Coordinates of N, CA and C in Angstrom, one line a residue:
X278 N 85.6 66.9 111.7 CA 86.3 66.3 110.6 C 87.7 66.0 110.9
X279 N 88.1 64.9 110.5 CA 89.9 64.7 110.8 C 90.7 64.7 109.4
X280 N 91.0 64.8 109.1 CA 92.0 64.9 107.7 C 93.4 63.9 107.7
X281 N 93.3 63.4 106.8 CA 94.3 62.3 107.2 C 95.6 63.0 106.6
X282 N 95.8 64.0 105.8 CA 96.5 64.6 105.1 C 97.3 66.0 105.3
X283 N 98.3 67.0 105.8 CA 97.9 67.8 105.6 C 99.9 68.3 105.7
X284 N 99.8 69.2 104.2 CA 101.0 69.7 103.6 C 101.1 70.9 103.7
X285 N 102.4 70.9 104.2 CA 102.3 72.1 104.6 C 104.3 73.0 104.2
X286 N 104.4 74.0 103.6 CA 105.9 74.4 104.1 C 106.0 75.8 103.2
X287 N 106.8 76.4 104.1 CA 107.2 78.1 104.6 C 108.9 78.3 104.6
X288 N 109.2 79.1 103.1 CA 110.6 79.3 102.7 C 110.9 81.0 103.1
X289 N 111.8 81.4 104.1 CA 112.0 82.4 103.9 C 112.3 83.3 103.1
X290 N 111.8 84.8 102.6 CA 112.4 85.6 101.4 C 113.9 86.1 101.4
X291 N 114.5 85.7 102.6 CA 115.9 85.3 103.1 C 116.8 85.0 102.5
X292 N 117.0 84.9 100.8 CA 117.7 83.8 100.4 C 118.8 83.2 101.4
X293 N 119.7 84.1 102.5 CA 120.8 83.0 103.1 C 120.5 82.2 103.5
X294 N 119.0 82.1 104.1 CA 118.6 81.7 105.5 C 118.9 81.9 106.2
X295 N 119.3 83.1 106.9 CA 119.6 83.9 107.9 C 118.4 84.1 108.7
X296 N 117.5 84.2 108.3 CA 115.7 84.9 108.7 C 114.8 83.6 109.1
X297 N 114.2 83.9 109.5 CA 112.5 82.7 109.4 C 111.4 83.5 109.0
X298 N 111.3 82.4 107.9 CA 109.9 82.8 107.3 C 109.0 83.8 107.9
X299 N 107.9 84.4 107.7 CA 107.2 85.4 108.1 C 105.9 84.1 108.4
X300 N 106.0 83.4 107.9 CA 104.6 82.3 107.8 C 105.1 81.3 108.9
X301 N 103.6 81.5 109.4 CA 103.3 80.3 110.9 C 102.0 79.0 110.5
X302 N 102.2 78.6 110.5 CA 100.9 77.7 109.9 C 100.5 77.2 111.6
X303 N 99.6 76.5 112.1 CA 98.8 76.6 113.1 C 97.7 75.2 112.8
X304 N 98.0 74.0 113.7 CA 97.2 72.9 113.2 C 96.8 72.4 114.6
X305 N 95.8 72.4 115.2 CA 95.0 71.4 116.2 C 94.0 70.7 115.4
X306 N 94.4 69.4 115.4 CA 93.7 68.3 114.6 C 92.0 68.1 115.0
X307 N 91.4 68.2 114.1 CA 89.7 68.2 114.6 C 89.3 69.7 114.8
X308 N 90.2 70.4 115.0 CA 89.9 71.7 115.3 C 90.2 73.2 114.5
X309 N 91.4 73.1 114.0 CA 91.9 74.4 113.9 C 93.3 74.1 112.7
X310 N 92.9 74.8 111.3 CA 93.8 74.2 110.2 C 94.2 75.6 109.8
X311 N 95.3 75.9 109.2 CA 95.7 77.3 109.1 C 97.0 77.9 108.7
X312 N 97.3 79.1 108.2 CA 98.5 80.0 108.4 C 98.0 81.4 108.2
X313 N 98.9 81.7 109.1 CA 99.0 83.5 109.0 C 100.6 83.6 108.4
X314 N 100.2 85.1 107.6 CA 101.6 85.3 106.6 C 101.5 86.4 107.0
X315 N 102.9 86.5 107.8 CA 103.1 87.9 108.4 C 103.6 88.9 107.6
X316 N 103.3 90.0 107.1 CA 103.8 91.7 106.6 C 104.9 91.4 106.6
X317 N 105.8 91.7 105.3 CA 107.1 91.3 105.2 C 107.4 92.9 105.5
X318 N 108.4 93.2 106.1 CA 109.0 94.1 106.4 C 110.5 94.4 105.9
X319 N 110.7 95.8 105.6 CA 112.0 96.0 104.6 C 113.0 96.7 105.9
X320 N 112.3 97.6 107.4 CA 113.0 97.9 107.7 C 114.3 97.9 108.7
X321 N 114.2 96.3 109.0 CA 115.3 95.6 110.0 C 115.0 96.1 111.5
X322 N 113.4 96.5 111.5 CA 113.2 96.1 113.1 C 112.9 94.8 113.1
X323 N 113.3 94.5 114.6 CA 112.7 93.6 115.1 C 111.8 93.6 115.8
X324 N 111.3 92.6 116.5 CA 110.2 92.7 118.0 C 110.6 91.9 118.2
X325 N 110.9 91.6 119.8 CA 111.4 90.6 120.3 C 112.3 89.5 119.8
X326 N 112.9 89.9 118.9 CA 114.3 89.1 118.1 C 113.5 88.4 117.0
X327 N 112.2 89.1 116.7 CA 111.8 88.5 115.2 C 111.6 89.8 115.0
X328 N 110.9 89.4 112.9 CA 110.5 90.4 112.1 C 109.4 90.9 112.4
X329 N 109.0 91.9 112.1 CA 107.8 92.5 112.5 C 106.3 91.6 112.1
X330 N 106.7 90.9 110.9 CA 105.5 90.2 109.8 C 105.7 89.0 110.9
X331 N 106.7 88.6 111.0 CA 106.5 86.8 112.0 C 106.4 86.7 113.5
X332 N 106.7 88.5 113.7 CA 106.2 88.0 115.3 C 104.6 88.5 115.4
X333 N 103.1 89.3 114.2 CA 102.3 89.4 114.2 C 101.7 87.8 114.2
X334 N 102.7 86.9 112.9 CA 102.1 85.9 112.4 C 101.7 85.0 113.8
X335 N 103.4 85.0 114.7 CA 103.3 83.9 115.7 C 102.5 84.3 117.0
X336 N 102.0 85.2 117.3 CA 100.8 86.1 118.6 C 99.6 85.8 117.9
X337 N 99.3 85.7 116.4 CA 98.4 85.4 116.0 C 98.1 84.1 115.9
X338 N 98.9 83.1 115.7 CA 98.9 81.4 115.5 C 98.7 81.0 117.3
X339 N 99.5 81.4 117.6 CA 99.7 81.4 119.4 C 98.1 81.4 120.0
X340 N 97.5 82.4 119.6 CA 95.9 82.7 120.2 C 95.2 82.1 119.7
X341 N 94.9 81.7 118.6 CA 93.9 81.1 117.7 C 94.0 79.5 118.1
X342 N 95.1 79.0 118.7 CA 95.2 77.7 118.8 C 94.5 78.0 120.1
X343 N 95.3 78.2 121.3 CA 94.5 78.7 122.8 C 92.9 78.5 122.2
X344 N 92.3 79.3 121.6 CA 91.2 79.9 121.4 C 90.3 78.5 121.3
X345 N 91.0 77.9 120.0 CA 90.2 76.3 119.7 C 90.2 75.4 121.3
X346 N 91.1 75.6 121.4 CA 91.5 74.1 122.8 C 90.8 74.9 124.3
X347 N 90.2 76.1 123.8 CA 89.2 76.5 125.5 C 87.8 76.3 125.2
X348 N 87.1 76.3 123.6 CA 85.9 76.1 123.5 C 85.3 74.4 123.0
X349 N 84.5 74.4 123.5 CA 83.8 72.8 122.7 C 83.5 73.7 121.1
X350 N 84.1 72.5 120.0 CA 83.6 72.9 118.7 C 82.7 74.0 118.1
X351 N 81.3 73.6 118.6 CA 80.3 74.0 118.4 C 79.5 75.4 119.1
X352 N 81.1 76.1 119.5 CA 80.8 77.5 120.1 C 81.9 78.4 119.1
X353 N 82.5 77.6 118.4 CA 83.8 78.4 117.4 C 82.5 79.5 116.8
X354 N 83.6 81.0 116.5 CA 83.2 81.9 115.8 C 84.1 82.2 115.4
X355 N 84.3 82.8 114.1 CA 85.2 83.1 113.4 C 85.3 84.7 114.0
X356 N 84.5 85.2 113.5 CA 84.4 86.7 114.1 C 84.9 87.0 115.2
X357 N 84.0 86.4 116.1 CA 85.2 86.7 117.9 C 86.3 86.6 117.6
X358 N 87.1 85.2 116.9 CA 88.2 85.1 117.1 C 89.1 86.0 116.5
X359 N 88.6 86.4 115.5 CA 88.9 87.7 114.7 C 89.4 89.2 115.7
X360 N 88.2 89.3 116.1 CA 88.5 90.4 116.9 C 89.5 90.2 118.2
X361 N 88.7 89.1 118.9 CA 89.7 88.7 120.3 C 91.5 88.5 119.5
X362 N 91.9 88.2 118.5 CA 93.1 87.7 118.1 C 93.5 89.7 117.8
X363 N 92.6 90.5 117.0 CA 93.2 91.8 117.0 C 93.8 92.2 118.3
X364 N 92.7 92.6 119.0 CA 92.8 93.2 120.5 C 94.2 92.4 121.4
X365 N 94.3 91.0 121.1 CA 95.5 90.2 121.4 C 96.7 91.3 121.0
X366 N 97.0 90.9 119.3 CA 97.9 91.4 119.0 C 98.1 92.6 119.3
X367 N 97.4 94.4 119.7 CA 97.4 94.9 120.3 C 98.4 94.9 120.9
X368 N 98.0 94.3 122.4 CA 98.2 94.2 123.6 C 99.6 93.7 123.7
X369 N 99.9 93.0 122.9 CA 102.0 92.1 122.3 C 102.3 93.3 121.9
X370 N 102.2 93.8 120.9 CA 102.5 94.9 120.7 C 103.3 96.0 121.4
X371 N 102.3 96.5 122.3 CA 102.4 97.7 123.3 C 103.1 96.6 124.2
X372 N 103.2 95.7 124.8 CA 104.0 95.4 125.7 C 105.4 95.3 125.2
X373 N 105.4 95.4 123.9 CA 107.3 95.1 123.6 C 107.5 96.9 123.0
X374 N 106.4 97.6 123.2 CA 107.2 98.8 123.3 C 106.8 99.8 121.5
X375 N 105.3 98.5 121.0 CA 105.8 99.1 119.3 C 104.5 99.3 119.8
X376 N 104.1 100.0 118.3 CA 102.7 101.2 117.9 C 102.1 99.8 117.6
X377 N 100.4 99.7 117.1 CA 100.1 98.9 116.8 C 100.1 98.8 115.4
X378 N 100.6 99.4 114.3 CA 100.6 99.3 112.6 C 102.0 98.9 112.7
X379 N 102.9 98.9 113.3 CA 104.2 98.0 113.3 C 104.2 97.1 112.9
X380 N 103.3 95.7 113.1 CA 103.4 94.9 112.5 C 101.6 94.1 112.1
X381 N 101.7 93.0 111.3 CA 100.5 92.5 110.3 C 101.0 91.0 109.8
X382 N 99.7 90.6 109.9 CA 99.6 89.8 109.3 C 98.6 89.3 108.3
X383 N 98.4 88.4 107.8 CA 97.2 87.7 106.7 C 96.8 86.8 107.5
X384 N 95.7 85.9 107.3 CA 95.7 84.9 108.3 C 94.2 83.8 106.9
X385 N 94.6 82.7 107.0 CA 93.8 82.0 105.9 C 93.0 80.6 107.3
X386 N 92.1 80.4 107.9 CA 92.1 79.7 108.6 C 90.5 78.8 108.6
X387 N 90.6 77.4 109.0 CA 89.3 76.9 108.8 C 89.7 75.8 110.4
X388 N 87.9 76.7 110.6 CA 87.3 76.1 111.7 C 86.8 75.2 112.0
X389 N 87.1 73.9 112.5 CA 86.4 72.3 112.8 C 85.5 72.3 113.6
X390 N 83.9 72.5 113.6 CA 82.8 72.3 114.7 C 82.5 71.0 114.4
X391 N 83.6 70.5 113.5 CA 82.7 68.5 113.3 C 81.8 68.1 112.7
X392 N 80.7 69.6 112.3 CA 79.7 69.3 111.0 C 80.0 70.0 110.1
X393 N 80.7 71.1 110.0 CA 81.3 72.1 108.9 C 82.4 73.0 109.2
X394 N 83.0 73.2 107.9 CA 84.4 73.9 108.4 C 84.1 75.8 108.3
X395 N 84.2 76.4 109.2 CA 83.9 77.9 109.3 C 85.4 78.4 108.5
X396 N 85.4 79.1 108.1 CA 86.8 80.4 107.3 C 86.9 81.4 107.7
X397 N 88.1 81.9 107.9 CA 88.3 83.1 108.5 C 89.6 83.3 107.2
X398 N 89.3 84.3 106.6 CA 90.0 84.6 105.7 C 90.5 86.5 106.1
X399 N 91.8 86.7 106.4 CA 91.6 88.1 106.2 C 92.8 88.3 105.5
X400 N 93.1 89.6 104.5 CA 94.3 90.0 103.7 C 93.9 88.8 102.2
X401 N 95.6 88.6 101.5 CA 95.0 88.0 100.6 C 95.7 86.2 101.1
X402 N 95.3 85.5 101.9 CA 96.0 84.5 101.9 C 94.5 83.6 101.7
X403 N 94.9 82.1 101.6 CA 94.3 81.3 100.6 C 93.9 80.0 101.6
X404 N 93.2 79.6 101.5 CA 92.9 78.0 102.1 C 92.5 76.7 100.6
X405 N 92.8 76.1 100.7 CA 93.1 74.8 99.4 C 92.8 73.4 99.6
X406 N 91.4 73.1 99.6 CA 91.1 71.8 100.0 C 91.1 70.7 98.9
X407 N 91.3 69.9 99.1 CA 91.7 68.6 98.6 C 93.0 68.6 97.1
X408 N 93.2 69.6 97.5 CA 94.7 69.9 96.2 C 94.2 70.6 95.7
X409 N 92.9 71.0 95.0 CA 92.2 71.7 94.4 C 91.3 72.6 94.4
X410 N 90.1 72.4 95.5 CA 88.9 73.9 95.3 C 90.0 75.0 96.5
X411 N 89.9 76.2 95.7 CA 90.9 77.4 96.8 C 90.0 78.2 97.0
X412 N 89.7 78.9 98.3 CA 89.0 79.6 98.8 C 89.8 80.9 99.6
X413 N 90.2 81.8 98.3 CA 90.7 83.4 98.2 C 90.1 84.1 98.3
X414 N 90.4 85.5 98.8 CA 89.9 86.8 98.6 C 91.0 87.2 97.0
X415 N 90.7 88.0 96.6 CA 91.5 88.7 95.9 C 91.0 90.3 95.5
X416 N 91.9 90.8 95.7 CA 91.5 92.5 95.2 C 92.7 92.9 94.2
X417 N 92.1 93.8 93.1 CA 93.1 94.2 92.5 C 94.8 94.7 92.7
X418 N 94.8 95.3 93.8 CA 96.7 95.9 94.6 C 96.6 93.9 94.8
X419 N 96.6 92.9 95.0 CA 97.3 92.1 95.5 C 97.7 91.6 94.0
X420 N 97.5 91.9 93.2 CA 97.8 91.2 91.8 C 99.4 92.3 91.4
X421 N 99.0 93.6 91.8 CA 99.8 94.7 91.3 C 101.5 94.3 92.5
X422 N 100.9 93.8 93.7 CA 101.8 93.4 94.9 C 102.8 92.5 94.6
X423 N 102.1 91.2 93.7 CA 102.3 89.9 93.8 C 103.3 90.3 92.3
X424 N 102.9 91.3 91.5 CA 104.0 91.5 90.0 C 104.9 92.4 90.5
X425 N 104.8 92.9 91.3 CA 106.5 93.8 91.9 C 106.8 92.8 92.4
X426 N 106.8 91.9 92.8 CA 108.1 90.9 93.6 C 108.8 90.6 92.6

């Protein structure tokens, strides 16, 4: 499927704009439509000169694109990439020196095999096709999450 459409934009919680967003959105056309919303973090580490929530987001967007552009469509799994993208982030992780609960992300993402789109939904982030049908998870803390901000 090709999409002739696709809107997309990520405002830091930064008001100066000092920061970049925690959100990486992630697009190989025919292939791979997406964002991961990285763990906002309160306490002024970094990783490698980002936040902890945007540098999970960007090892996460980083891999998943690789991942689409090594297989032919019709071998996508959501699951592998799921796991192979944990074990990834892992591995970034420990090489810059952090535990691996340091940092997280959400990740809302749809897979292009050309006859159907696969979903990989983890945390509470959302996918929104044609302006209108959304395809969420929701659990009760993200409602209680979403009314403390």
């Amino acid at each position: 499927m090709r999409f002739r459409e696709v809107e997309a934009i990520s405002i830091s919680k930064v008001k100066s704009g000092q920061a970049l967003p925690d959100d990486v959105m992630v697009f190989e056309d025919g292939r791979l439509y997406g964002v991961f919303d990285g763990a906002t973090s309160f306490n002024g580490k970094l990783i490698n000169g980002l936040s902890p929530g945007r540098f999970a987001a960007w090892q996460c967007a980083k891999f998943a694109q690789s991942y689409v552009q090594t297989l032919i469509p019709q071998e996508f799994n959501a699951h592998h990439l799921l796991h192979r993208m944990s074990v990834q982030l892992a591995h970034d992780l420990h090489a810059n020196a952090c535990a691996t609960g340091d940092a997280a992300t959400t990740a809302a993402l749809a897979l292009d095999d050309g006859d159907k789109l696969q979903f990989l939904l983890v945390g509470d982030s959302g996918v929104r096709i044609n302006g209108l049908e959304v395809i969420q998870m929701h659990k009760p803390i993200d409602h209680i999450f979403t009314a403390a901000r």
